[in-house]
């Protein structure tokens, strides 16, 4: 792999594009996306090396580190290729170029460029070649991508310079480049550590963990400085018990994804899982994923706040990998023109979205819809699957219709969205249990109604609605709450989930007398009233709920 000789521009064959436009894609189609990411990575590398040429640095020069890395690649091309195409390398490169252009903050540029030296050392350890590199130390530590973090005891705090030496037989020595006494020597294992595996503690070496399920091995990355998809972050090592919980959930999630069949995900395509926001098992994790993210710079990586159950984790794997797929496709083809104005309703967001965000959501939730379709009839999760399948196919089709009618799509973009529409239309014909379908329709109406109450300013009849600036951030408490009907409903939401809109309306009447301006309560009242009293007035309430103040119960 070189940055001097770039392969010719990739084309996207029509048959493979059609597969991706369904929301899915064969191994051949996904391999095309990975080749596109390889092309892009080579371009970024060449650009970075050009920008860093002549950079004043106390470290080994970037060009020399690149030479060492290429030497290792001649001895062990596959592992070195994996290092260079790892999502964290893509995140680092993109951030480094933003730094070079002055559009991102961070430590001194020479320190961020020095990460290439750590890559060269990791490559040498995989290839059995020698390396002699000056690297940046952060509080005495440097992370070796794909392997782990080596730390120099008694090193000064902050940013300093370290000396890494690889002897060609797998032994690594780290010392300070100044007068700080001491050095550490270790033999990093090129196979990362599985959570729960017994490894003796080592104050100088912290291995990268993995999640394992059969032949699948995915880094569980709590160490890499560029794992957070953007700016560098410090390590956040998981407790051993928390890491073991991740592994247990991953085992179950892998089984669910296999059960989902074509609607699932081939986990061998996931390149990294980054735990977010918690390092211990206490307090207990919520049952649903509260935070997850991915980036076009980091194909195959996903940042996830661990949920309390495997079903939510499996759904999130599908969701975030869909974002990776679309991000890679956007690197190959222009799919839409976007003025970046945030004005569109997305049924899974609290805020208005721009066209690119809307397209990403449509693609991600088409994949999620397929996941739930694959779990229909599951002996344990069949009821939840019926509800979520009915809800996501309805919501995603609404967004697809918005994309097709609002303009901005290029010719390939229109073919892509039409392909998503075809998949969703097929799923809309799939029979679903009436109670699950009713709860899904109610949940969709509740979300849209509350979104409009919080984001849309009332306007006279005939006038175009205007958005609040800024709109309110609010938690979506209902999408998951309506998944299973309660045995003994008490609140308005619970009565709606139980299929009792009249009981719900009575509860919302009481709640509105206490909190007449609460959008959450008002949304429930509007949906319940429209269900109890269907007709033209109900349709107007649901279409423009922000105009309904005059329809409130007396208080």
XYZ file of C-alpha atoms in Angstrom:
555
model
C 0.000 0.000 0.000
C 1.560 3.292 -1.070
C 0.431 6.889 -1.134
C 2.311 7.653 -4.359
C 0.551 5.263 -6.726
C -3.201 5.550 -6.491
C -5.569 3.102 -8.196
C -7.923 4.410 -10.888
C -11.258 5.951 -9.956
C -13.839 3.392 -8.852
C -17.126 3.001 -10.676
C -20.281 1.602 -9.097
C -21.851 -1.139 -11.231
C -25.600 -0.757 -11.620
C -26.390 -4.190 -10.205
C -24.403 -3.554 -7.019
C -25.921 -0.090 -6.632
C -29.386 -1.643 -6.930
C -28.527 -4.043 -4.105
C -27.388 -1.199 -1.867
C -30.514 0.781 -2.777
C -32.691 -1.874 -1.144
C -31.034 -1.023 2.170
C -29.094 -4.286 2.104
C -26.316 -5.495 -0.159
C -24.371 -8.649 -0.965
C -20.793 -9.330 0.116
C -19.702 -8.154 -3.318
C -21.538 -4.833 -2.906
C -20.079 -4.283 0.558
C -16.600 -5.175 -0.717
C -17.036 -2.411 -3.295
C -17.714 0.072 -0.493
C -14.607 -1.081 1.339
C -12.523 -0.640 -1.811
C -13.893 2.870 -2.096
C -12.842 3.579 1.476
C -9.377 2.236 0.678
C -9.104 4.647 -2.262
C -10.178 7.527 -0.054
C -7.753 6.554 2.702
C -4.872 6.576 0.216
C -5.846 10.038 -0.950
C -6.001 11.302 2.625
C -2.606 9.777 3.389
C -0.974 11.359 0.383
C -2.534 14.720 1.210
C -1.442 14.495 4.848
C 2.139 13.610 3.946
C 2.276 16.522 1.530
C 0.894 18.905 4.144
C 3.325 17.679 6.812
C 6.403 17.851 4.619
C 8.896 20.087 6.415
C 6.897 20.186 9.683
C 9.121 21.196 12.605
C 8.907 18.305 15.059
C 10.904 16.754 17.906
C 9.665 13.357 16.700
C 10.629 11.102 13.840
C 9.635 12.830 10.604
C 6.305 11.682 9.081
C 8.005 10.683 5.810
C 10.407 8.414 7.712
C 7.553 6.799 9.649
C 5.748 6.198 6.361
C 8.866 4.551 4.950
C 9.051 2.196 7.963
C 5.382 1.376 7.663
C 5.756 0.493 3.991
C 8.728 -1.715 4.828
C 6.586 -3.630 7.322
C 3.866 -3.945 4.680
C 6.277 -5.730 2.349
C 6.807 -8.404 5.014
C 3.211 -8.647 6.282
C 0.816 -6.930 3.863
C -2.482 -8.095 5.354
C -2.075 -6.982 8.989
C -0.498 -3.689 7.948
C -3.335 -3.085 5.490
C -5.788 -3.686 8.353
C -3.966 -1.116 10.467
C -4.080 1.536 7.768
C -7.731 0.866 6.945
C -8.841 0.663 10.590
C -11.591 3.174 11.407
C -9.434 4.904 14.030
C -6.776 5.571 11.378
C -9.422 7.194 9.204
C -10.613 9.324 12.108
C -7.033 10.369 12.877
C -6.293 11.271 9.253
C -9.437 13.343 8.846
C -8.786 15.161 12.117
C -5.126 15.702 11.211
C -6.100 17.339 7.929
C -8.617 19.557 9.699
C -5.820 20.560 12.068
C -3.505 21.269 9.154
C -6.188 23.506 7.621
C -6.831 25.266 10.930
C -10.446 24.102 11.276
C -10.141 21.903 14.390
C -8.573 22.241 17.840
C -6.143 19.824 19.441
C -2.643 19.363 20.826
C 0.368 20.636 18.857
C 0.252 19.511 15.236
C 3.578 17.676 15.542
C 2.092 15.551 18.353
C -0.931 14.570 16.273
C 1.270 13.840 13.263
C 3.341 11.622 15.556
C 0.557 9.065 15.624
C 1.974 7.811 12.328
C 5.017 6.702 14.340
C 2.803 4.604 16.606
C 1.255 3.048 13.496
C 4.739 2.249 12.176
C 5.657 0.528 15.464
C 2.461 -1.554 15.443
C 3.165 -2.536 11.855
C 6.731 -3.573 12.759
C 5.454 -5.755 15.609
C 3.031 -7.501 13.249
C 5.650 -7.933 10.531
C 8.631 -8.888 12.676
C 10.676 -5.951 11.372
C 12.773 -3.441 13.276
C 11.723 0.096 14.178
C 13.367 2.978 15.997
C 10.892 5.832 16.420
C 10.421 8.972 18.512
C 6.738 9.274 19.445
C 4.574 11.618 21.528
C 3.827 10.472 25.079
C 0.674 11.656 26.834
C 1.248 11.384 30.585
C 3.962 8.860 29.791
C 1.794 6.646 27.560
C 1.500 5.934 23.852
C -1.171 3.830 22.184
C -0.103 1.258 19.604
C -3.052 0.843 17.205
C -4.592 -2.602 17.173
C -2.489 -3.771 20.132
C -2.735 -1.706 23.306
C -1.118 1.066 25.324
C 2.417 1.056 26.678
C 3.225 3.333 29.621
C 6.511 4.613 31.020
C 6.411 4.755 34.841
C 7.553 7.979 36.501
C 7.339 9.908 33.225
C 6.406 13.590 33.517
C 2.769 14.551 33.157
C 1.559 16.116 29.950
C 3.024 15.909 26.477
C 6.600 14.594 26.207
C 8.711 12.623 23.737
C 9.316 8.886 24.017
C 11.684 6.513 22.249
C 10.173 3.267 20.938
C 12.480 0.484 19.791
C 11.355 -2.783 18.162
C 14.056 -5.417 17.810
C 12.512 -7.488 15.012
C 11.694 -10.394 17.369
C 8.545 -8.870 18.869
C 10.197 -7.129 21.825
C 9.278 -3.501 22.398
C 11.286 -1.057 24.519
C 9.971 2.348 25.565
C 12.190 4.972 27.142
C 12.176 8.729 27.494
C 14.074 10.789 24.984
C 15.296 13.134 27.737
C 17.085 12.479 31.016
C 14.136 10.764 32.713
C 15.520 7.477 34.087
C 14.071 4.063 33.389
C 12.686 2.104 30.471
C 10.062 -0.591 30.008
C 10.316 -3.677 27.877
C 7.442 -5.905 26.843
C 6.334 -8.319 24.160
C 2.883 -7.139 22.994
C 0.646 -9.961 21.841
C -0.716 -9.207 18.381
C -4.007 -10.945 19.277
C -5.988 -8.580 21.574
C -7.515 -9.769 24.849
C -11.066 -11.100 25.082
C -13.145 -9.617 27.930
C -13.155 -11.983 30.875
C -9.945 -13.680 29.789
C -7.545 -13.897 32.700
C -4.480 -11.744 32.059
C -1.989 -10.742 34.740
C -2.033 -6.997 35.432
C 0.893 -5.073 34.018
C 1.427 -1.427 35.017
C 3.343 -0.831 31.790
C 1.111 -2.572 29.238
C -2.682 -2.414 28.751
C -3.895 -4.700 25.957
C -6.741 -3.880 23.598
C -9.775 -6.044 24.288
C -12.025 -7.699 21.714
C -15.580 -8.970 21.516
C -15.613 -12.563 20.264
C -18.450 -14.699 18.932
C -17.402 -17.785 16.982
C -15.208 -16.633 14.093
C -16.056 -12.951 14.729
C -13.522 -10.787 16.563
C -14.220 -7.058 16.963
C -12.048 -4.624 18.926
C -13.780 -3.274 22.051
C -11.803 -0.065 21.969
C -11.575 1.931 25.187
C -7.960 3.049 24.593
C -7.309 4.551 21.148
C -7.023 8.368 21.247
C -8.964 8.681 17.967
C -11.691 6.164 18.763
C -14.320 8.879 19.374
C -14.690 9.603 15.636
C -13.402 13.172 15.828
C -11.049 14.903 18.281
C -8.562 12.904 20.397
C -9.868 11.685 23.763
C -8.139 10.127 26.790
C -8.474 6.392 27.493
C -11.534 5.272 29.483
C -10.658 1.720 30.487
C -13.638 -0.473 31.295
C -13.707 -2.332 34.568
C -13.256 -6.074 34.106
C -16.890 -6.697 35.110
C -18.190 -4.101 32.640
C -16.089 -5.607 29.854
C -17.469 -9.047 30.698
C -21.053 -7.710 30.474
C -20.252 -6.333 27.019
C -19.074 -9.798 25.977
C -22.202 -11.498 27.344
C -24.470 -9.055 25.520
C -22.424 -9.432 22.364
C -22.858 -13.225 22.448
C -26.645 -12.783 22.624
C -26.702 -9.988 20.033
C -24.713 -12.089 17.581
C -27.267 -14.889 17.932
C -30.135 -12.457 17.319
C -28.464 -11.030 14.227
C -27.948 -14.541 12.880
C -31.624 -15.327 13.589
C -32.677 -12.168 11.710
C -31.138 -13.621 8.531
C -30.996 -11.161 5.636
C -32.351 -8.466 7.948
C -29.399 -8.898 10.278
C -25.767 -7.990 9.891
C -22.599 -9.873 9.078
C -20.590 -8.905 12.161
C -17.300 -9.631 10.398
C -17.864 -6.280 8.656
C -17.827 -4.317 11.936
C -14.349 -2.924 12.558
C -14.627 -1.452 16.081
C -17.074 -1.022 18.951
C -16.330 1.963 21.181
C -18.065 1.940 24.584
C -19.375 5.372 25.519
C -20.210 7.050 28.791
C -19.765 4.279 31.359
C -16.835 2.191 32.575
C -18.511 0.170 35.357
C -21.613 -1.990 35.765
C -23.208 0.453 38.213
C -25.571 2.168 37.930
C -27.540 -0.306 35.825
C -27.679 0.498 32.132
C -31.038 1.564 30.656
C -32.813 -1.051 28.514
C -32.377 0.974 25.340
C -29.360 2.533 23.650
C -29.365 6.192 24.655
C -26.352 7.221 22.584
C -24.813 5.751 19.438
C -22.836 7.343 16.630
C -20.735 6.630 13.571
C -18.725 8.728 11.132
C -18.001 8.710 7.423
C -14.313 8.982 8.304
C -14.408 5.742 10.339
C -16.005 3.054 8.178
C -17.227 0.124 10.259
C -16.795 1.747 13.706
C -19.607 2.588 16.083
C -19.704 4.432 19.398
C -22.360 2.880 21.656
C -23.584 3.521 25.178
C -24.074 -0.029 26.451
C -27.740 -0.929 26.918
C -29.149 -3.349 29.437
C -30.195 -5.979 26.895
C -28.864 -7.675 23.792
C -31.882 -6.878 21.609
C -31.143 -3.148 21.789
C -27.457 -3.801 21.109
C -28.226 -5.916 18.029
C -30.562 -3.233 16.642
C -27.870 -0.597 17.175
C -25.272 -2.653 15.330
C -27.584 -2.713 12.306
C -28.453 0.967 12.617
C -24.877 2.230 12.821
C -23.536 -0.045 10.103
C -26.219 1.327 7.784
C -24.764 4.775 8.420
C -21.305 3.445 7.537
C -22.619 1.988 4.288
C -24.318 5.190 3.224
C -21.290 7.261 4.223
C -19.101 5.093 2.013
C -21.584 5.342 -0.864
C -21.615 9.139 -0.512
C -17.833 9.065 -0.951
C -18.353 7.369 -4.326
C -21.430 9.141 -5.704
C -23.173 12.485 -5.251
C -26.628 11.559 -3.972
C -28.173 14.915 -3.114
C -27.720 18.668 -3.044
C -28.102 19.972 0.485
C -28.463 23.590 1.541
C -27.954 22.328 5.138
C -31.091 24.094 6.357
C -32.632 22.060 9.188
C -36.340 22.098 8.423
C -37.517 18.500 7.941
C -39.318 16.169 10.327
C -37.478 12.955 11.187
C -39.570 10.537 13.312
C -36.542 9.430 15.339
C -35.254 12.891 16.217
C -36.287 15.695 18.556
C -34.955 18.393 16.223
C -35.486 19.316 12.558
C -33.035 17.786 10.091
C -31.339 18.812 6.864
C -31.547 16.676 3.735
C -28.355 14.728 4.359
C -29.475 13.855 7.878
C -32.861 12.843 6.543
C -31.272 10.551 3.947
C -29.007 8.988 6.571
C -31.978 8.365 8.833
C -34.025 6.821 6.028
C -31.191 4.467 5.078
C -30.431 3.502 8.676
C -34.040 2.815 9.597
C -34.711 0.854 6.427
C -32.027 -1.505 7.696
C -33.570 -1.464 11.183
C -36.977 -2.289 9.699
C -35.433 -5.292 7.979
C -33.874 -6.378 11.272
C -37.244 -6.383 13.034
C -38.841 -8.149 10.077
C -36.284 -10.929 10.499
C -37.323 -11.366 14.148
C -41.085 -11.638 13.535
C -42.228 -14.817 15.202
C -39.212 -15.001 17.526
C -40.254 -17.068 20.579
C -39.048 -14.421 23.054
C -38.940 -11.163 21.137
C -41.757 -11.665 18.626
C -44.155 -9.192 20.290
C -41.552 -6.433 20.427
C -40.478 -7.245 16.867
C -44.047 -6.893 15.542
C -44.429 -3.463 17.146
C -41.045 -2.091 16.104
C -41.376 -3.498 12.593
C -44.784 -1.852 12.161
C -43.541 1.436 13.631
C -40.290 1.747 11.692
C -41.746 0.783 8.309
C -44.433 3.472 8.748
C -42.039 6.190 9.936
C -39.321 5.436 7.409
C -41.767 5.417 4.490
C -42.899 8.893 5.558
C -39.311 10.157 5.400
C -38.745 8.483 2.029
C -41.814 10.279 0.689
C -40.407 13.580 1.979
C -37.100 12.966 0.210
C -38.822 12.097 -3.063
C -41.109 15.145 -3.017
C -38.903 17.875 -1.593
C -36.245 17.821 -4.320
C -32.501 17.952 -3.948
C -31.810 14.358 -4.978
C -29.408 13.689 -7.824
C -30.261 10.986 -10.364
C -28.379 8.300 -8.379
C -29.882 9.671 -5.168
C -33.392 9.318 -6.565
C -32.674 5.730 -7.629
C -31.398 5.005 -4.133
C -34.449 6.449 -2.389
C -36.811 4.753 -4.832
C -35.092 1.488 -3.946
C -35.721 2.139 -0.260
C -39.359 2.920 -1.065
C -39.679 -0.409 -2.888
C -38.336 -2.308 0.145
C -40.616 -0.458 2.555
C -43.677 -0.842 0.369
C -43.115 -4.579 0.351
C -42.893 -4.618 4.143
C -46.040 -2.486 4.454
C -47.943 -5.396 2.892
C -46.715 -7.837 5.567
C -49.538 -8.685 8.026
C -48.854 -7.635 11.629
C -50.881 -8.422 14.741
C -53.671 -5.816 15.059
C -52.730 -4.762 18.610
C -49.083 -4.249 17.677
C -50.089 -2.332 14.553
C -52.420 -0.078 16.573
C -49.722 0.714 19.134
C -47.235 1.445 16.348
C -49.622 3.883 14.662
C -50.310 5.544 17.997
C -46.593 5.880 18.770
C -45.942 7.404 15.333
C -48.757 9.918 15.816
C -47.552 10.818 19.310
C -44.002 11.512 18.151
C -45.017 13.662 15.189
C -47.538 15.594 17.275
C -45.092 16.350 20.071
C -42.382 17.267 17.541
C -44.641 19.843 15.938
C -45.734 21.272 19.288
C -42.114 21.754 20.267
C -40.650 22.833 16.923
C -43.358 24.569 14.866
C -44.749 28.043 15.544
C -48.528 28.429 15.154
C -49.473 30.133 11.890
C -52.811 31.376 10.520
C -54.631 29.131 8.022
C -52.984 29.341 4.624
C -49.692 30.655 5.989
C -46.532 28.566 5.805
C -45.480 27.207 9.206
C -42.242 28.503 10.735
C -39.859 26.613 12.971
C -38.904 27.708 16.445
C -35.288 28.839 16.740
C -33.858 26.971 18.464
C -36.222 24.059 18.805
C -36.511 22.230 22.090
C -34.509 19.162 22.991
C -36.796 16.560 24.526
C -36.571 12.863 25.389
C -38.588 10.412 23.327
C -40.275 8.583 26.199
C -43.008 6.905 24.181
C -41.454 4.989 21.302
C -40.249 2.187 23.577
C -42.942 2.635 26.238
C -45.655 1.557 23.790
C -43.791 -1.567 22.674
C -45.584 -3.810 25.186
C -49.073 -3.063 26.616
C -49.089 -2.648 30.417
C -51.058 -5.066 32.557
C -52.510 -2.348 34.825
C -52.497 1.012 33.008
C -52.501 4.146 35.143
C -51.174 7.075 33.092
C -52.558 8.440 29.846
C -49.674 6.919 27.899
C -50.268 3.533 29.490
C -53.967 3.637 28.635
C -53.057 4.416 25.009
C -50.624 1.487 25.014
C -53.387 -0.731 26.407
C -55.758 0.298 23.598
C -58.020 2.436 25.813
C -58.020 5.929 24.250
C -61.073 7.065 26.253
C -59.313 6.286 29.524
C -56.212 8.014 28.194
C -58.203 11.137 27.275
C -59.615 11.387 30.803
C -56.110 11.176 32.289
C -54.750 13.786 29.890
C -57.672 16.099 30.747
C -56.627 15.941 34.394
C -52.948 16.422 33.543
C -53.616 19.438 31.330
C -55.477 21.228 34.137
C -52.251 21.010 36.143
C -49.814 21.651 33.246
C -51.701 23.265 30.345
C -48.540 24.169 28.445
C -46.766 20.805 28.657
C -46.204 19.647 25.018
C -45.800 16.035 26.108
C -49.197 15.957 27.791
C -50.846 17.998 25.046
C -49.555 15.610 22.363
C -51.097 12.689 24.223
C -54.403 14.558 24.597
C -54.523 15.381 20.872
C -53.854 11.797 19.782
C -56.300 10.345 22.298
C -59.033 12.833 21.341
C -58.521 12.155 17.624
C -58.884 8.438 18.300
C -62.005 8.788 20.436
C -63.621 11.372 18.121
C -62.423 10.639 14.569
C -63.397 12.864 11.687
C -62.442 16.119 10.020
C -61.680 17.952 13.247
C -59.456 15.086 14.398
C -57.552 15.153 11.125
C -56.982 18.896 11.473
C -55.742 18.420 15.042
C -53.233 15.806 13.966
C -52.123 17.707 10.864
C -51.502 21.045 12.657
C -51.379 20.325 16.390
C -49.617 23.632 17.067
C -52.957 25.399 16.361
C -54.955 23.517 18.998
C -54.851 25.803 22.040
C -58.523 26.737 21.579
C -59.478 23.035 21.674
C -58.076 22.373 25.131
C -60.369 21.278 27.957
C -61.456 24.006 30.357
C -59.189 24.477 33.349
